[in-house]
């Protein structure tokens, strides 16, 4: 611990333990334990945030389960006990000496250490975060809304607007590049979910015509968020009724994503947000379309830009459901039922 740094610029939290949700083994929601854990210590370049709300995301349950969806050679070694989660909103209560630009008391939001991982993650009362991964919370929205945004919104942003990093996706030879959206037709599959509802709004903001694909219960919301057309996938398969699309954002992705290739015009692009399982490269080449993906990465600088769009209402955050941190198991059970509308959030009392 860098005690000089911490003593110099920290509020005294008066305790060495906090409540956190940890797991000591892989498994279903039942492995999540609400228990005492050490308050994370500050390292150089970090702030410590007293957390108000936590947004939950698919990588949380991938880790909880032991990354069963990844090929064995990609499965990281996880040091138990482990705290899950990436997305937080809260208040800075300690700050390392070498951090400029923030102060104790600032309300901030963050996607913490993704895709890397550290001993201090989101499902906790206190989280230490590299200052490069935080931004001031948009003043006009609540901590619940701010915590719901980071991973899903950064994913949509890095796929569609600005990649913001140079890390190569090992699944493809070329760097991922967003495409022009103004005046284009964009189809968003899985449009009611975390990534999807932000993708719809970003495409609309950029001047695209947006076709949203989701189950029927999502139609009203998606039209309110700007969708020009809606396809209920429980009634019709989008790939059978649309063509000449410029860009498909497939937030369902996986091995079924290739079915959208035939909806694209020549020169169009398919961005599977979950690209594992795509095997139709030859068909994509034959049709003259691009298939490209990236992995979202933490970025305080991008969250700072996005804060303006969240503040002025350009981007709205939809909340599916809210659970206390102590009920993280129930939140994961809700997620496992699927058909999420927007985001699931945990609150810290
Ligand atoms: N590349 C990256 O860095 C990155 C980052 C974040 C997330 N991801 C991945 O992106 C995917 C989506 O994440 P998310 O947070 O948006 O998930 P989510 O919130 O669970 O959203 C998924 C949405 O898909 C809809 N859906 C389910 N089956 C469908 C189908 N057959 N056709 C159309 N829509 C369907 C669901 O609602 P309805 O069925 O009611 O329509 C739900 O709203 C996950 O696989 C996640 O791992 C990747």
Short mmCIF file of N, CA and C in Angstrom, two decimals, residues 92-166:
data_model
loop_
_atom_site.label_atom_id
_atom_site.label_comp_id
_atom_site.label_asym_id
_atom_site.label_seq_id
_atom_site.Cartn_x
_atom_site.Cartn_y
_atom_site.Cartn_z
N UNK A 92 -15.95 10.19 -5.36
CA UNK A 92 -14.55 9.98 -5.01
C UNK A 92 -14.35 10.29 -3.53
N UNK A 93 -13.79 9.33 -2.77
CA UNK A 93 -13.56 9.59 -1.35
C UNK A 93 -12.07 9.49 -0.99
N UNK A 94 -11.22 9.11 -1.94
CA UNK A 94 -9.76 9.13 -1.72
C UNK A 94 -9.10 9.23 -3.09
N UNK A 95 -7.93 9.85 -3.08
CA UNK A 95 -7.31 10.11 -4.38
C UNK A 95 -5.79 10.09 -4.21
N UNK A 96 -5.09 9.41 -5.11
CA UNK A 96 -3.63 9.33 -5.02
C UNK A 96 -3.02 10.70 -5.35
N UNK A 97 -1.85 10.94 -4.76
CA UNK A 97 -1.17 12.24 -4.91
C UNK A 97 -0.93 12.61 -6.36
N UNK A 98 -0.68 11.59 -7.18
CA UNK A 98 -0.28 11.90 -8.56
C UNK A 98 -1.48 12.05 -9.51
N UNK A 99 -2.69 12.05 -8.96
CA UNK A 99 -3.88 12.19 -9.83
C UNK A 99 -4.29 13.65 -9.92
N UNK A 100 -4.36 14.15 -11.14
CA UNK A 100 -4.85 15.51 -11.37
C UNK A 100 -6.21 15.45 -12.04
N UNK A 101 -6.94 16.53 -11.94
CA UNK A 101 -8.18 16.63 -12.71
C UNK A 101 -9.41 16.17 -11.97
N UNK A 102 -9.25 15.50 -10.82
CA UNK A 102 -10.39 15.09 -9.99
C UNK A 102 -10.10 15.47 -8.56
N UNK A 103 -11.16 15.55 -7.73
CA UNK A 103 -10.98 15.85 -6.32
C UNK A 103 -11.97 15.04 -5.49
N UNK A 104 -11.65 14.93 -4.20
CA UNK A 104 -12.56 14.23 -3.30
C UNK A 104 -13.93 14.92 -3.34
N UNK A 105 -14.98 14.12 -3.42
CA UNK A 105 -16.34 14.67 -3.50
C UNK A 105 -16.89 14.69 -4.91
N UNK A 106 -16.02 14.54 -5.92
CA UNK A 106 -16.54 14.51 -7.30
C UNK A 106 -17.41 13.28 -7.51
N UNK A 107 -18.53 13.49 -8.19
CA UNK A 107 -19.36 12.35 -8.59
C UNK A 107 -18.84 11.84 -9.94
N UNK A 108 -18.54 10.56 -9.99
CA UNK A 108 -17.91 10.00 -11.19
C UNK A 108 -18.59 8.69 -11.60
N UNK A 109 -18.36 8.31 -12.86
CA UNK A 109 -18.80 6.98 -13.31
C UNK A 109 -17.67 6.34 -14.10
N UNK A 110 -17.73 5.03 -14.22
CA UNK A 110 -16.58 4.32 -14.80
C UNK A 110 -16.96 2.93 -15.28
N UNK A 111 -16.21 2.45 -16.27
CA UNK A 111 -16.14 1.02 -16.54
C UNK A 111 -14.75 0.61 -16.06
N UNK A 112 -14.72 -0.16 -14.98
CA UNK A 112 -13.48 -0.41 -14.24
C UNK A 112 -12.72 -1.60 -14.82
N UNK A 113 -11.49 -1.33 -15.24
CA UNK A 113 -10.53 -2.38 -15.63
C UNK A 113 -11.13 -3.43 -16.57
N UNK A 114 -11.56 -3.01 -17.74
CA UNK A 114 -12.03 -3.99 -18.71
C UNK A 114 -11.30 -3.77 -20.03
N UNK A 115 -10.77 -4.83 -20.66
CA UNK A 115 -10.93 -6.25 -20.34
C UNK A 115 -9.89 -6.81 -19.37
N UNK A 116 -9.02 -5.98 -18.83
CA UNK A 116 -8.15 -6.53 -17.79
C UNK A 116 -8.99 -6.69 -16.52
N UNK A 117 -8.39 -7.04 -15.45
CA UNK A 117 -9.16 -7.39 -14.26
C UNK A 117 -8.28 -7.12 -13.06
N UNK A 118 -8.88 -6.70 -11.93
CA UNK A 118 -8.05 -6.43 -10.77
C UNK A 118 -8.71 -6.90 -9.49
N UNK A 119 -8.03 -6.74 -8.37
CA UNK A 119 -8.62 -7.16 -7.11
C UNK A 119 -9.79 -6.29 -6.69
N UNK A 120 -9.86 -5.06 -7.23
CA UNK A 120 -10.98 -4.18 -6.88
C UNK A 120 -11.90 -4.05 -8.08
N UNK A 121 -13.06 -4.69 -8.02
CA UNK A 121 -14.03 -4.58 -9.12
C UNK A 121 -15.34 -4.02 -8.56
N UNK A 122 -16.41 -4.06 -9.37
CA UNK A 122 -17.54 -3.17 -9.13
C UNK A 122 -18.52 -3.56 -8.03
N UNK A 123 -18.75 -4.85 -7.78
CA UNK A 123 -19.83 -5.24 -6.87
C UNK A 123 -19.38 -5.02 -5.41
N UNK A 124 -19.22 -3.76 -5.01
CA UNK A 124 -18.65 -3.48 -3.69
C UNK A 124 -19.02 -2.06 -3.26
N UNK A 125 -18.86 -1.82 -1.96
CA UNK A 125 -19.14 -0.47 -1.45
C UNK A 125 -18.06 0.53 -1.86
N UNK A 126 -16.82 0.05 -2.00
CA UNK A 126 -15.71 0.91 -2.42
C UNK A 126 -14.96 0.23 -3.55
N UNK A 127 -14.56 1.03 -4.54
CA UNK A 127 -13.79 0.50 -5.67
C UNK A 127 -12.64 1.45 -5.94
N UNK A 128 -11.43 0.91 -6.07
CA UNK A 128 -10.30 1.75 -6.52
C UNK A 128 -10.20 1.62 -8.03
N UNK A 129 -10.03 2.76 -8.69
CA UNK A 129 -10.11 2.80 -10.16
C UNK A 129 -8.96 3.64 -10.69
N UNK A 130 -8.28 3.20 -11.76
CA UNK A 130 -7.33 4.09 -12.43
C UNK A 130 -8.06 5.38 -12.86
N UNK A 131 -7.44 6.53 -12.58
CA UNK A 131 -8.11 7.80 -12.92
C UNK A 131 -8.38 7.91 -14.42
N UNK A 132 -7.58 7.18 -15.23
CA UNK A 132 -7.79 7.22 -16.69
C UNK A 132 -9.09 6.53 -17.11
N UNK A 133 -9.73 5.83 -16.17
CA UNK A 133 -10.95 5.08 -16.52
C UNK A 133 -12.22 5.74 -15.98
N UNK A 134 -12.09 6.92 -15.33
CA UNK A 134 -13.29 7.58 -14.79
C UNK A 134 -13.58 8.87 -15.55
N UNK A 135 -14.81 9.33 -15.41
CA UNK A 135 -15.20 10.65 -15.89
C UNK A 135 -16.23 11.19 -14.92
N UNK A 136 -16.38 12.52 -14.93
CA UNK A 136 -17.42 13.10 -14.07
C UNK A 136 -18.78 12.56 -14.52
N UNK A 137 -19.57 12.16 -13.54
CA UNK A 137 -20.92 11.65 -13.82
C UNK A 137 -21.76 12.76 -14.47
N UNK A 138 -22.55 12.43 -15.50
CA UNK A 138 -23.46 13.44 -16.04
C UNK A 138 -24.37 13.95 -14.93
N UNK A 139 -24.41 15.28 -14.76
CA UNK A 139 -25.16 15.84 -13.62
C UNK A 139 -26.66 15.58 -13.73
N UNK A 140 -27.15 15.55 -14.97
CA UNK A 140 -28.59 15.49 -15.18
C UNK A 140 -29.21 14.11 -15.02
N UNK A 141 -28.41 13.11 -14.74
CA UNK A 141 -28.98 11.76 -14.57
C UNK A 141 -28.58 11.22 -13.19
N UNK A 142 -29.30 10.21 -12.76
CA UNK A 142 -29.08 9.64 -11.43
C UNK A 142 -27.86 8.72 -11.43
N UNK A 143 -27.40 8.36 -10.21
CA UNK A 143 -26.32 7.36 -10.12
C UNK A 143 -26.76 6.04 -10.76
N UNK A 144 -28.03 5.70 -10.60
CA UNK A 144 -28.52 4.43 -11.18
C UNK A 144 -28.38 4.46 -12.70
N UNK A 145 -28.79 5.56 -13.31
CA UNK A 145 -28.66 5.65 -14.77
C UNK A 145 -27.19 5.71 -15.20
N UNK A 146 -26.38 6.44 -14.43
CA UNK A 146 -24.96 6.57 -14.80
C UNK A 146 -24.24 5.23 -14.68
N UNK A 147 -24.58 4.45 -13.65
CA UNK A 147 -23.93 3.15 -13.49
C UNK A 147 -24.37 2.17 -14.57
N UNK A 148 -25.57 2.40 -15.11
CA UNK A 148 -26.10 1.48 -16.12
C UNK A 148 -25.42 1.66 -17.48
N UNK A 149 -24.80 2.82 -17.68
CA UNK A 149 -24.36 3.15 -19.04
C UNK A 149 -23.01 2.58 -19.47
N UNK A 150 -21.95 2.58 -18.63
CA UNK A 150 -20.60 2.49 -19.19
C UNK A 150 -20.33 1.35 -20.18
N UNK A 151 -20.44 0.08 -19.77
CA UNK A 151 -20.02 -0.96 -20.71
C UNK A 151 -20.88 -1.00 -21.97
N UNK A 152 -22.19 -0.94 -21.82
CA UNK A 152 -23.06 -1.04 -23.00
C UNK A 152 -22.86 0.16 -23.93
N UNK A 153 -22.77 1.34 -23.34
CA UNK A 153 -22.66 2.54 -24.17
C UNK A 153 -21.27 2.64 -24.81
N UNK A 154 -20.22 2.31 -24.04
CA UNK A 154 -18.87 2.31 -24.63
C UNK A 154 -18.77 1.27 -25.74
N UNK A 155 -19.45 0.14 -25.58
CA UNK A 155 -19.41 -0.88 -26.63
C UNK A 155 -20.03 -0.33 -27.91
N UNK A 156 -21.23 0.23 -27.78
CA UNK A 156 -21.88 0.79 -28.98
C UNK A 156 -21.01 1.90 -29.59
N UNK A 157 -20.42 2.73 -28.73
CA UNK A 157 -19.59 3.87 -29.19
C UNK A 157 -18.34 3.36 -29.91
N UNK A 158 -17.66 2.38 -29.32
CA UNK A 158 -16.40 1.91 -29.91
C UNK A 158 -16.65 1.11 -31.20
N UNK A 159 -17.78 0.43 -31.29
CA UNK A 159 -18.12 -0.24 -32.54
C UNK A 159 -18.54 0.76 -33.62
N UNK A 160 -19.33 1.78 -33.22
CA UNK A 160 -20.06 2.57 -34.23
C UNK A 160 -19.48 3.95 -34.48
N UNK A 161 -18.80 4.54 -33.49
CA UNK A 161 -18.43 5.96 -33.63
C UNK A 161 -16.91 6.15 -33.58
N UNK A 162 -16.28 5.67 -32.53
CA UNK A 162 -14.84 5.95 -32.34
C UNK A 162 -14.23 4.79 -31.56
N UNK A 163 -13.35 4.03 -32.22
CA UNK A 163 -12.76 2.86 -31.55
C UNK A 163 -11.95 3.30 -30.32
N UNK A 164 -11.07 4.27 -30.51
CA UNK A 164 -10.38 4.86 -29.36
C UNK A 164 -9.22 4.05 -28.82
N UNK A 165 -8.86 2.95 -29.49
CA UNK A 165 -7.67 2.20 -29.06
C UNK A 165 -7.14 1.42 -30.27
N UNK A 166 -5.94 0.86 -30.09
CA UNK A 166 -5.32 0.15 -31.22
C UNK A 166 -5.12 -1.32 -30.94
#
